Amino acid sequence: MSANYGKAWGKYCGFLDLQIEQFMSIQEALLMLQLQRSARCPLWRRIIGEKVPESVAEFRRSVPLTSYNDYLPDLAEYNADSLPETPYAWAHTSDDSGSFKRAPYTLQFYNVMLDSLMAVFILACSGQRGRSSLTDGDRVLYNVAPSPYLSGILASGASREFNLRPVISPDQHDSMDFKEKVARGFEVSLQTGVDIIVGLTSVLVKIGNDFNSRNRSSGLSRRLLNPGVIYRLARASLRSKLEKRDMLPGDLWPVKALIGWGIDTGIYRELIKKYWGKYPFEFHACTEAGILAMQSWNQKDLTFIPHLNFLEFIPESEWLESQRNIWYQPRTLLLSEVSPGERYELVITSFYGTPFLRYRLGHLIRITSLADEEAPVNLPQMVFETRTDDLIDIAGFTRISEKTVAQAVAGAGFPVEEWSVRKEFKQGKPALHLYIELNGDHTARGVASVLHRQLKTLDCFYRDLDSMMDIQPLEVTLLRPGTFSDYYTGQKGAGAELSRLKPPRVNAPDSVIDKILRLSEKRVAVAR
């Protein structure tokens, strides 16, 4: 590849040059093709019925919104006969029960997804339209989950299809323990060099946090002390001394680009810049939809891509109504109809024979503007804010549900009155903060220790967070006996609705948590 990509730039990154009318034309054309080729498969007939929609408007009017349960047992049992087309690959991710959700990719979907990944690589190494420092033979270090997780599937495909050299081959890193993979990857990179690092944002932060202590405690093995490694160490040491600071990862592994993702990317952005000398290039993806959006060359907000899924957007007010009434079918908007500053739940219909049909992803995004004038990109810009359900995402590794926490509390055998749990950030790090009222004498540290063990037993992904990342995110605040009763009484006296008499079990807002803490402190004062 050359610095000026020409046709290659147009092929992979040309979507950034589209006007909204062109974007919508691509969406509508691909949707109609998908309906023509897939609507008669058993799975879709079960959802659509016998009549195939003949227009986008009829499609949106007549086809119901779906959730993962609508695709069971077909996807859980790998039932290819019921699907629109035979899958080329199957991916999986976790659901709220700690088991797996499975998603099939056709060969065409897979290939288009790899084209989108190439756009990520090009743009991550770009500082302006039409130019990039990405070069044939660049070395890429993948700190990702193994196949059949989406990140592992993408890494394996990129290693086969792109003229980029993986620091560790997919065959090697898919069989490694995650911590071993990270350590081995950076060890090999000292010898070979690395141009691009790909991984969860939380992994990049973890490496930065541990960098100095790891060097002090372990040093470098003798087999690494070859001329190339010595040169890199000397160069890194000189740079840090000239800048009068400790050595940082970016000194030892100077890279063209860092490619990251995860719900905490915005939180970690400045810290990664401090550790690595570059901001992470962010893209948004998920197992069911593949790659949905990515930053442009200015690394600001994200732009949707038009050619993997048909996109619809549930306004936040409609989503809230659907939460209150499970029979309510929320209305959707198209990308050409969204408004800046508003939040929406994403709905996708897969292209290229992949099965998801008006599927609610559970992703809440915010439209920040209708264009990026700086780039310029004349398409709506978005940021990913959170999931719309009651799952708490920690560092991209696990999503803790109300049910899982309830099981942990029950399994611990504590005499519990009530509790509320939410995700918070403590000193820039994600925490699973449990506010709990117990009877009897307990310490917050003791309760946290027991519940941490329970969560590791109940949720394999939470266990991976501990074993792979050395992250123990649980924090416990003990509330005085009577706190939740006082809250109930206060809410009832204020005329609150039945659903508001108790605090939300999951992700209570600051106002509710502040009130609970004040009531607990008041109980402490009375006890004195």
Coordinates of C-alpha atoms in Angstrom, one line a residue:
M1 CA 0.0 0.0 0.0
S2 CA 1.2 3.5 -0.7
A3 CA 0.7 6.7 1.4
N4 CA -1.9 7.8 -1.2
Y5 CA -4.5 5.1 -1.5
G6 CA -6.5 6.3 -4.5
K7 CA -9.0 3.5 -5.4
A8 CA -8.3 1.6 -2.2
W9 CA -9.3 4.6 -0.1
G10 CA -12.5 4.9 -2.1
K11 CA -13.3 1.2 -1.7
Y12 CA -12.8 1.0 2.1
C13 CA -13.3 4.5 3.3
G14 CA -15.6 6.0 0.7
F15 CA -18.6 5.8 2.9
L16 CA -17.2 8.9 4.7
D17 CA -17.8 10.9 1.5
L18 CA -21.5 10.0 1.2
Q19 CA -24.3 12.5 1.6
I20 CA -27.2 11.3 3.8
E21 CA -29.4 10.7 0.7
Q22 CA -26.7 8.5 -0.8
F23 CA -26.3 6.6 2.5
M24 CA -30.1 6.0 2.6
S25 CA -30.2 4.8 -1.0
I26 CA -27.5 2.2 -0.2
Q27 CA -29.4 1.1 2.9
E28 CA -32.7 0.7 1.1
A29 CA -31.3 -1.1 -2.0
L30 CA -29.5 -3.7 0.2
L31 CA -32.5 -4.2 2.4
M32 CA -34.7 -5.0 -0.6
L33 CA -32.1 -7.4 -1.9
Q34 CA -32.0 -9.1 1.5
L35 CA -35.8 -9.5 1.6
Q36 CA -35.8 -11.0 -1.9
R37 CA -33.1 -13.6 -1.1
S38 CA -34.1 -14.5 2.5
A39 CA -37.7 -13.9 3.2
R40 CA -38.8 -17.4 2.3
C41 CA -36.5 -19.2 4.8
P42 CA -38.3 -21.0 7.7
L43 CA -36.9 -18.6 10.4
W44 CA -38.0 -15.5 8.6
R45 CA -41.4 -16.8 7.5
R46 CA -42.0 -17.5 11.2
I47 CA -41.4 -13.8 11.9
I48 CA -42.7 -12.1 8.7
G49 CA -45.5 -14.4 7.7
E50 CA -46.3 -15.4 4.1
K51 CA -46.4 -11.9 2.6
V52 CA -43.0 -10.5 1.7
P53 CA -42.8 -6.7 2.2
E54 CA -42.4 -4.9 -1.2
S55 CA -41.0 -1.6 0.1
V56 CA -39.1 -0.2 3.0
A57 CA -42.2 1.5 4.4
E58 CA -44.2 -1.7 4.3
F59 CA -41.2 -3.6 5.9
R60 CA -41.1 -1.2 8.8
R61 CA -44.9 -1.2 9.1
S62 CA -45.6 -4.9 9.0
V63 CA -42.5 -6.7 10.4
P64 CA -42.3 -6.7 14.3
L65 CA -39.2 -5.8 16.2
T66 CA -37.4 -8.9 17.4
S67 CA -35.1 -10.0 20.3
Y68 CA -32.7 -13.0 20.6
N69 CA -35.5 -15.2 21.9
D70 CA -37.2 -15.0 18.5
Y71 CA -34.3 -16.9 17.0
L72 CA -34.4 -19.8 19.4
P73 CA -33.9 -22.7 19.3
D74 CA -32.5 -22.3 15.8
L75 CA -29.3 -20.3 16.7
A76 CA -28.7 -22.1 19.9
E77 CA -28.8 -25.4 18.1
Y78 CA -26.8 -24.3 15.0
N79 CA -29.8 -25.1 12.8
A80 CA -28.5 -23.9 9.4
D81 CA -31.6 -25.4 7.6
S82 CA -33.9 -22.7 9.0
L83 CA -31.6 -19.8 8.2
P84 CA -31.6 -17.6 5.1
E85 CA -28.2 -19.0 3.9
T86 CA -25.7 -21.5 5.1
P87 CA -23.3 -19.8 7.6
Y88 CA -19.6 -19.5 6.9
A89 CA -18.8 -18.9 10.5
W90 CA -20.5 -18.8 13.9
A91 CA -19.7 -16.2 16.6
H92 CA -20.8 -16.1 20.2
T93 CA -21.0 -13.7 23.1
S94 CA -22.5 -13.8 26.6
D95 CA -26.1 -13.2 27.5
D96 CA -27.7 -12.2 30.8
S97 CA -27.7 -15.8 32.1
G98 CA -24.0 -16.3 31.7
S99 CA -24.5 -18.6 28.7
F100 CA -23.8 -17.8 25.1
K101 CA -25.7 -16.0 22.3
R102 CA -24.7 -17.3 18.9
A103 CA -24.6 -15.4 15.6
P104 CA -24.0 -16.9 12.1
Y105 CA -22.2 -15.0 9.4
T106 CA -22.5 -15.9 5.7
L107 CA -19.4 -15.7 3.6
Q108 CA -20.5 -12.5 1.9
F109 CA -21.3 -10.8 5.3
Y110 CA -17.9 -12.0 6.6
N111 CA -16.0 -10.5 3.6
V112 CA -17.8 -7.2 3.8
M113 CA -17.1 -7.1 7.6
L114 CA -13.4 -7.6 6.8
D115 CA -13.6 -4.7 4.3
S116 CA -14.9 -2.6 7.1
L117 CA -12.1 -3.7 9.3
M118 CA -9.6 -2.7 6.7
A119 CA -11.2 0.8 6.8
V120 CA -10.5 0.8 10.6
F121 CA -6.8 0.1 9.9
I122 CA -6.5 2.7 7.2
L123 CA -8.3 5.4 9.2
A124 CA -6.5 4.6 12.5
C125 CA -3.2 5.4 10.7
S126 CA -4.6 8.5 9.0
G127 CA -4.4 12.1 9.8
Q128 CA -6.3 13.5 6.8
R129 CA -8.6 12.5 4.0
G130 CA -7.1 10.2 1.4
R131 CA -3.8 9.6 3.1
S132 CA -2.6 7.0 5.6
S133 CA 0.7 5.7 7.0
L134 CA -0.6 2.1 6.9
T135 CA 1.9 0.1 4.8
D136 CA 2.1 -3.5 3.5
G137 CA 3.9 -5.6 6.0
D138 CA 3.1 -3.5 9.1
R139 CA 3.2 -5.6 12.2
V140 CA 0.0 -5.9 14.2
L141 CA -0.4 -7.1 17.8
Y142 CA -3.8 -8.4 18.6
N143 CA -4.8 -8.4 22.3
V144 CA -8.2 -9.9 21.7
A145 CA -10.5 -12.8 22.7
P146 CA -10.0 -16.0 20.7
S147 CA -12.4 -17.2 18.1
P148 CA -15.4 -17.7 18.1
Y149 CA -15.7 -14.3 19.8
L150 CA -16.1 -11.6 17.2
S151 CA -12.7 -10.0 17.9
G152 CA -11.0 -13.3 17.5
I153 CA -12.8 -14.0 14.2
L154 CA -11.8 -10.5 12.9
A155 CA -8.2 -10.9 14.0
S156 CA -7.9 -14.3 12.3
G157 CA -9.5 -13.0 9.1
A158 CA -7.3 -10.0 9.0
S159 CA -4.2 -12.1 9.4
R160 CA -5.2 -14.3 6.5
E161 CA -6.6 -11.7 4.1
F162 CA -4.6 -8.5 4.8
N163 CA -1.0 -7.9 3.9
L164 CA -0.2 -7.1 7.5
R165 CA 1.9 -9.3 9.7
P166 CA 0.6 -10.5 13.1
V167 CA 3.1 -10.4 15.9
I168 CA 1.7 -13.7 17.0
S169 CA -0.2 -15.8 14.5
P170 CA -3.9 -16.6 15.2
D171 CA -3.2 -20.3 15.5
Q172 CA -0.8 -19.5 18.4
H173 CA -2.8 -16.8 20.2
D174 CA -6.2 -18.6 20.1
S175 CA -4.7 -21.4 22.1
M176 CA -3.1 -19.1 24.7
D177 CA -4.4 -18.0 28.1
F178 CA -5.3 -14.3 27.8
K179 CA -2.7 -13.1 30.3
E180 CA -0.1 -15.3 28.6
K181 CA -1.1 -13.9 25.2
V182 CA -0.7 -10.3 26.3
A183 CA 2.7 -10.9 28.0
R184 CA 4.0 -13.0 25.1
G185 CA 2.8 -10.5 22.5
F186 CA 4.7 -7.6 24.0
E187 CA 7.7 -9.8 24.6
V188 CA 7.9 -10.8 21.0
S189 CA 7.2 -7.2 20.0
L190 CA 10.4 -6.1 21.7
Q191 CA 12.3 -8.3 19.2
T192 CA 10.2 -7.7 16.1
G193 CA 8.7 -4.2 16.6
V194 CA 5.0 -3.4 16.4
D195 CA 3.2 -0.9 14.3
I196 CA -0.4 -1.3 15.4
I197 CA -1.9 -2.6 18.6
V198 CA -5.5 -3.8 18.6
G199 CA -7.4 -4.6 21.8
L200 CA -10.0 -3.7 24.4
T201 CA -9.4 -0.2 25.8
S202 CA -9.3 -1.6 29.3
V203 CA -6.4 -3.9 28.3
L204 CA -4.4 -1.0 27.0
V205 CA -5.0 0.8 30.3
K206 CA -4.1 -2.3 32.3
I207 CA -0.8 -2.6 30.5
G208 CA 0.0 1.0 31.2
N209 CA -1.0 0.8 34.9
D210 CA 1.2 -2.3 35.4
F211 CA 4.1 -1.2 33.2
N212 CA 6.6 0.2 35.7
S213 CA 5.9 -2.4 38.4
R214 CA 6.1 -5.3 36.0
N215 CA 9.5 -4.0 34.8
R216 CA 10.8 -3.6 38.3
S217 CA 9.6 -7.0 39.5
S218 CA 10.4 -9.2 36.6
G219 CA 13.1 -7.6 34.4
L220 CA 13.8 -9.1 31.0
S221 CA 14.8 -12.7 30.4
R222 CA 18.3 -13.3 29.0
R223 CA 16.9 -14.7 25.8
L224 CA 15.4 -11.3 25.0
L225 CA 18.7 -9.4 25.4
N226 CA 19.6 -9.4 21.7
P227 CA 20.8 -6.3 19.8
G228 CA 17.3 -5.4 18.6
V229 CA 15.8 -5.5 22.1
I230 CA 18.8 -3.6 23.6
Y231 CA 18.4 -0.9 21.0
R232 CA 14.7 -0.5 21.8
L233 CA 15.4 -0.3 25.5
A234 CA 18.1 2.3 25.0
R235 CA 15.9 4.4 22.8
A236 CA 13.0 4.2 25.2
S237 CA 15.3 5.1 28.2
L238 CA 16.8 8.0 26.4
R239 CA 13.4 9.4 25.4
S240 CA 12.0 9.2 29.0
K241 CA 15.1 10.8 30.4
L242 CA 15.0 13.7 27.9
E243 CA 11.4 14.3 29.0
K244 CA 12.3 13.8 32.7
R245 CA 9.8 11.2 33.5
D246 CA 9.5 7.4 34.0
M247 CA 9.5 5.2 31.0
L248 CA 6.1 4.5 29.5
P249 CA 4.8 1.8 27.2
G250 CA 4.8 4.3 24.3
D251 CA 8.6 4.7 24.7
L252 CA 9.3 1.0 24.3
W253 CA 6.6 0.3 21.7
P254 CA 6.1 3.4 19.6
V255 CA 3.2 2.6 17.2
K256 CA 1.4 4.1 14.3
A257 CA -2.0 3.4 15.8
L258 CA -3.9 2.0 18.8
I259 CA -7.2 0.5 17.8
G260 CA -9.6 0.0 20.8
W261 CA -13.2 -0.5 21.6
G262 CA -15.4 -1.0 24.6
I263 CA -18.0 0.9 26.6
D264 CA -15.3 2.6 28.6
T265 CA -13.2 3.9 25.7
G266 CA -14.2 7.6 26.3
I267 CA -13.3 7.3 30.0
Y268 CA -9.8 5.9 29.2
R269 CA -9.0 8.2 26.3
E270 CA -6.7 10.6 28.0
L271 CA -5.0 8.0 30.1
I272 CA -4.2 6.0 27.0
K273 CA -2.7 9.1 25.4
K274 CA -0.5 9.5 28.5
Y275 CA 0.7 5.9 28.5
W276 CA 1.0 5.3 24.8
G277 CA 1.5 8.8 23.2
K278 CA -1.6 8.3 21.0
Y279 CA -5.3 8.4 21.4
P280 CA -7.1 5.1 20.7
F281 CA -8.9 4.9 17.4
E282 CA -12.4 3.7 18.2
F283 CA -14.9 1.6 16.3
H284 CA -18.2 0.2 17.5
A285 CA -19.1 -3.4 16.9
C286 CA -21.1 -6.3 18.4
T287 CA -21.5 -10.0 17.7
E288 CA -24.9 -9.9 16.1
A289 CA -24.2 -6.8 13.8
G290 CA -20.5 -7.0 13.1
I291 CA -18.9 -3.5 12.6
L292 CA -21.5 -0.7 13.0
A293 CA -19.5 2.6 13.1
M294 CA -16.1 4.0 13.3
Q295 CA -14.2 7.3 13.8
S296 CA -12.9 9.2 10.8
W297 CA -9.3 10.4 10.4
N298 CA -9.8 13.1 13.1
Q299 CA -10.7 10.5 15.8
K300 CA -13.7 12.4 17.1
D301 CA -17.2 10.9 17.1
L302 CA -18.2 7.8 15.1
T303 CA -19.9 7.5 11.7
F304 CA -22.2 4.6 10.8
I305 CA -21.3 2.4 7.8
P306 CA -24.2 1.7 5.4
H307 CA -23.4 -1.7 4.0
L308 CA -23.6 -4.4 6.7
N309 CA -27.0 -3.7 8.3
F310 CA -30.1 -1.7 7.7
L311 CA -30.3 0.7 10.6
E312 CA -33.3 1.9 12.6
F313 CA -33.4 4.0 15.7
I314 CA -35.9 3.8 18.6
P315 CA -36.2 7.2 20.3
E316 CA -35.5 7.1 24.0
S317 CA -39.0 8.1 24.9
E318 CA -40.3 5.2 22.8
W319 CA -37.8 2.8 24.5
L320 CA -38.9 3.9 27.9
E321 CA -42.6 3.2 27.0
S322 CA -41.6 -0.3 25.8
Q323 CA -39.9 -0.8 29.2
R324 CA -43.1 0.0 30.9
N325 CA -45.3 -2.0 28.6
I326 CA -43.9 -5.1 27.2
W327 CA -46.6 -5.3 24.5
Y328 CA -45.8 -1.9 23.2
Q329 CA -44.1 -1.8 19.7
P330 CA -42.0 1.4 19.7
R331 CA -41.7 3.4 16.5
T332 CA -38.4 3.8 14.8
L333 CA -36.6 6.5 12.8
L334 CA -34.1 6.2 10.0
L335 CA -30.7 7.8 10.1
S336 CA -32.0 10.6 7.9
E337 CA -34.6 11.4 10.6
V338 CA -32.5 11.5 13.8
S339 CA -31.9 14.7 15.8
P340 CA -28.6 15.9 17.5
G341 CA -28.5 15.5 21.2
E342 CA -31.1 12.7 21.3
R343 CA -30.5 9.2 22.4
Y344 CA -31.7 6.1 20.5
E345 CA -31.7 2.3 20.8
L346 CA -30.2 0.7 17.8
V347 CA -32.2 -1.8 15.6
I348 CA -30.6 -3.7 12.8
T349 CA -31.6 -5.9 9.9
S350 CA -28.7 -8.0 8.6
F351 CA -27.6 -8.0 5.0
Y352 CA -26.1 -10.8 2.8
G353 CA -28.2 -13.6 4.1
T354 CA -27.4 -13.2 7.8
P355 CA -30.6 -13.7 9.9
F356 CA -31.3 -10.8 12.2
L357 CA -34.5 -9.0 11.3
R358 CA -35.4 -5.7 12.9
Y359 CA -33.4 -6.9 15.9
R360 CA -33.1 -4.8 19.0
L361 CA -29.4 -4.7 19.9
G362 CA -29.9 -3.1 23.3
H363 CA -27.3 -0.4 22.5
L364 CA -28.1 3.1 23.5
I365 CA -26.3 5.7 21.3
R366 CA -26.4 9.5 21.3
I367 CA -26.4 11.5 18.1
T368 CA -23.9 14.3 18.7
S369 CA -24.4 16.2 15.5
L370 CA -25.7 15.8 11.9
A371 CA -22.2 16.2 10.4
D372 CA -18.6 16.5 11.4
E373 CA -17.7 19.9 10.0
E374 CA -14.0 19.6 10.9
A375 CA -13.3 16.4 8.8
P376 CA -15.7 17.2 7.0
V377 CA -18.1 14.2 7.0
N378 CA -21.7 15.0 6.1
L379 CA -23.3 12.2 8.0
P380 CA -24.7 12.0 11.5
Q381 CA -22.2 11.5 14.3
M382 CA -22.7 9.2 17.3
V383 CA -21.2 8.0 20.5
F384 CA -22.1 4.7 22.3
E385 CA -23.4 5.5 25.7
T386 CA -24.6 2.3 27.4
R387 CA -26.8 -0.8 27.0
T388 CA -30.5 -0.3 27.4
D389 CA -31.1 -3.3 29.5
D390 CA -30.2 -3.9 33.1
L391 CA -26.8 -5.5 32.4
I392 CA -23.7 -3.8 33.8
D393 CA -20.8 -4.0 31.5
I394 CA -17.4 -4.1 33.2
A395 CA -14.3 -3.5 31.1
G396 CA -15.9 -5.2 28.1
F397 CA -15.4 -8.6 29.7
T398 CA -18.6 -9.2 31.6
R399 CA -22.1 -8.0 31.9
I400 CA -23.5 -8.5 35.3
S401 CA -27.3 -8.8 35.6
E402 CA -29.7 -8.3 38.5
K403 CA -30.3 -12.0 38.6
T404 CA -26.6 -12.8 39.0
V405 CA -26.2 -10.3 41.8
A406 CA -29.3 -11.7 43.5
Q407 CA -27.9 -15.2 43.2
A408 CA -24.6 -14.1 44.7
V409 CA -26.2 -12.4 47.7
A410 CA -28.5 -15.4 48.3
G411 CA -25.6 -17.8 47.9
A412 CA -23.5 -15.9 50.5
G413 CA -26.1 -16.5 53.1
F414 CA -26.2 -12.9 54.4
P415 CA -29.3 -11.7 56.3
V416 CA -30.1 -9.1 53.6
E417 CA -32.9 -6.5 53.7
E418 CA -32.3 -4.9 50.3
W419 CA -29.7 -3.8 47.9
S420 CA -29.0 -1.7 44.8
V421 CA -26.0 -2.2 42.4
R422 CA -24.6 0.0 39.7
K423 CA -21.6 0.8 37.7
E424 CA -19.5 3.7 38.9
F425 CA -16.0 5.0 38.1
K426 CA -13.4 5.3 40.9
Q427 CA -10.3 7.1 39.9
G428 CA -11.0 6.5 36.3
K429 CA -11.6 2.7 36.8
P430 CA -14.9 0.9 36.4
A431 CA -16.4 -0.4 39.7
L432 CA -19.4 -2.6 40.4
H433 CA -20.7 -0.8 43.5
L434 CA -23.2 -2.6 45.7
Y435 CA -25.2 -0.7 48.3
I436 CA -26.6 -3.3 50.7
E437 CA -28.5 -3.3 53.9
L438 CA -27.7 -6.3 56.2
N439 CA -28.7 -7.3 59.6
G440 CA -26.0 -8.2 62.1
D441 CA -22.3 -7.2 62.3
H442 CA -20.4 -7.3 59.1
T443 CA -17.6 -5.4 57.4
A444 CA -17.7 -4.0 53.9
R445 CA -14.4 -5.8 53.1
G446 CA -15.6 -9.1 54.3
V447 CA -18.9 -8.9 52.4
A448 CA -17.1 -7.8 49.3
S449 CA -14.7 -10.8 49.5
V450 CA -17.5 -13.3 49.9
L451 CA -19.6 -11.8 47.1
H452 CA -16.6 -11.6 44.8
R453 CA -16.1 -15.4 45.2
Q454 CA -19.8 -16.0 44.6
L455 CA -19.8 -13.9 41.4
K456 CA -16.8 -15.8 40.1
T457 CA -18.6 -19.0 40.6
L458 CA -21.8 -17.8 39.0
D459 CA -20.4 -15.9 36.0
C460 CA -17.5 -17.3 34.0
F461 CA -17.0 -13.9 32.4
Y462 CA -16.7 -12.2 35.8
R463 CA -14.2 -15.0 36.7
D464 CA -12.2 -14.2 33.5
L465 CA -12.1 -10.5 34.5
D466 CA -10.3 -11.6 37.7
S467 CA -8.1 -14.3 36.3
M468 CA -7.2 -12.6 33.0
M469 CA -7.0 -8.9 34.0
D470 CA -6.4 -9.1 37.8
I471 CA -9.5 -6.8 38.1
Q472 CA -11.7 -7.2 41.2
P473 CA -14.3 -4.6 40.5
L474 CA -16.7 -5.2 43.3
E475 CA -17.1 -2.4 45.9
V476 CA -19.5 -2.7 48.8
T477 CA -21.1 0.1 50.9
L478 CA -23.0 -1.2 54.0
L479 CA -26.1 0.7 54.8
R480 CA -27.5 1.0 58.3
P481 CA -30.5 -1.2 59.2
G482 CA -33.7 0.7 58.4
T483 CA -32.3 2.6 55.4
F484 CA -34.5 1.1 52.7
S485 CA -37.6 1.2 55.0
D486 CA -37.0 4.9 55.5
Y487 CA -36.7 5.4 51.7
Y488 CA -40.0 3.5 51.1
T489 CA -41.8 5.6 53.7
G490 CA -40.4 8.8 52.3
Q491 CA -41.4 7.9 48.7
K492 CA -44.9 6.8 49.8
G493 CA -45.4 10.0 51.7
A494 CA -44.4 12.0 48.6
G495 CA -47.1 10.2 46.6
A496 CA -44.7 8.2 44.4
E497 CA -46.0 5.5 42.1
L498 CA -45.7 1.9 43.2
S499 CA -42.8 1.2 41.0
R500 CA -40.9 4.1 42.6
L501 CA -41.4 3.2 46.2
K502 CA -38.1 1.1 46.2
P503 CA -34.9 2.1 44.6
P504 CA -34.0 0.5 41.3
R505 CA -32.1 -2.7 41.8
V506 CA -29.7 -1.9 39.0
N507 CA -28.1 1.4 37.9
A508 CA -30.0 3.7 40.2
P509 CA -29.4 7.4 39.3
D510 CA -27.2 9.6 41.5
S511 CA -30.2 11.3 43.1
V512 CA -31.5 7.9 44.4
I513 CA -28.1 6.8 45.7
D514 CA -27.5 10.2 47.3
K515 CA -30.8 9.9 49.1
I516 CA -30.0 6.3 50.3
L517 CA -26.7 7.4 51.7
R518 CA -28.2 10.4 53.5
L519 CA -30.8 8.2 55.1
S520 CA -28.1 5.8 56.2
E521 CA -26.0 8.6 57.7
K522 CA -29.1 9.9 59.5
R523 CA -29.5 6.4 61.1
V524 CA -25.9 6.5 62.2
A525 CA -26.4 9.9 63.8
V526 CA -29.5 8.6 65.7
A527 CA -27.6 5.6 66.9
R528 CA -25.0 7.8 68.5

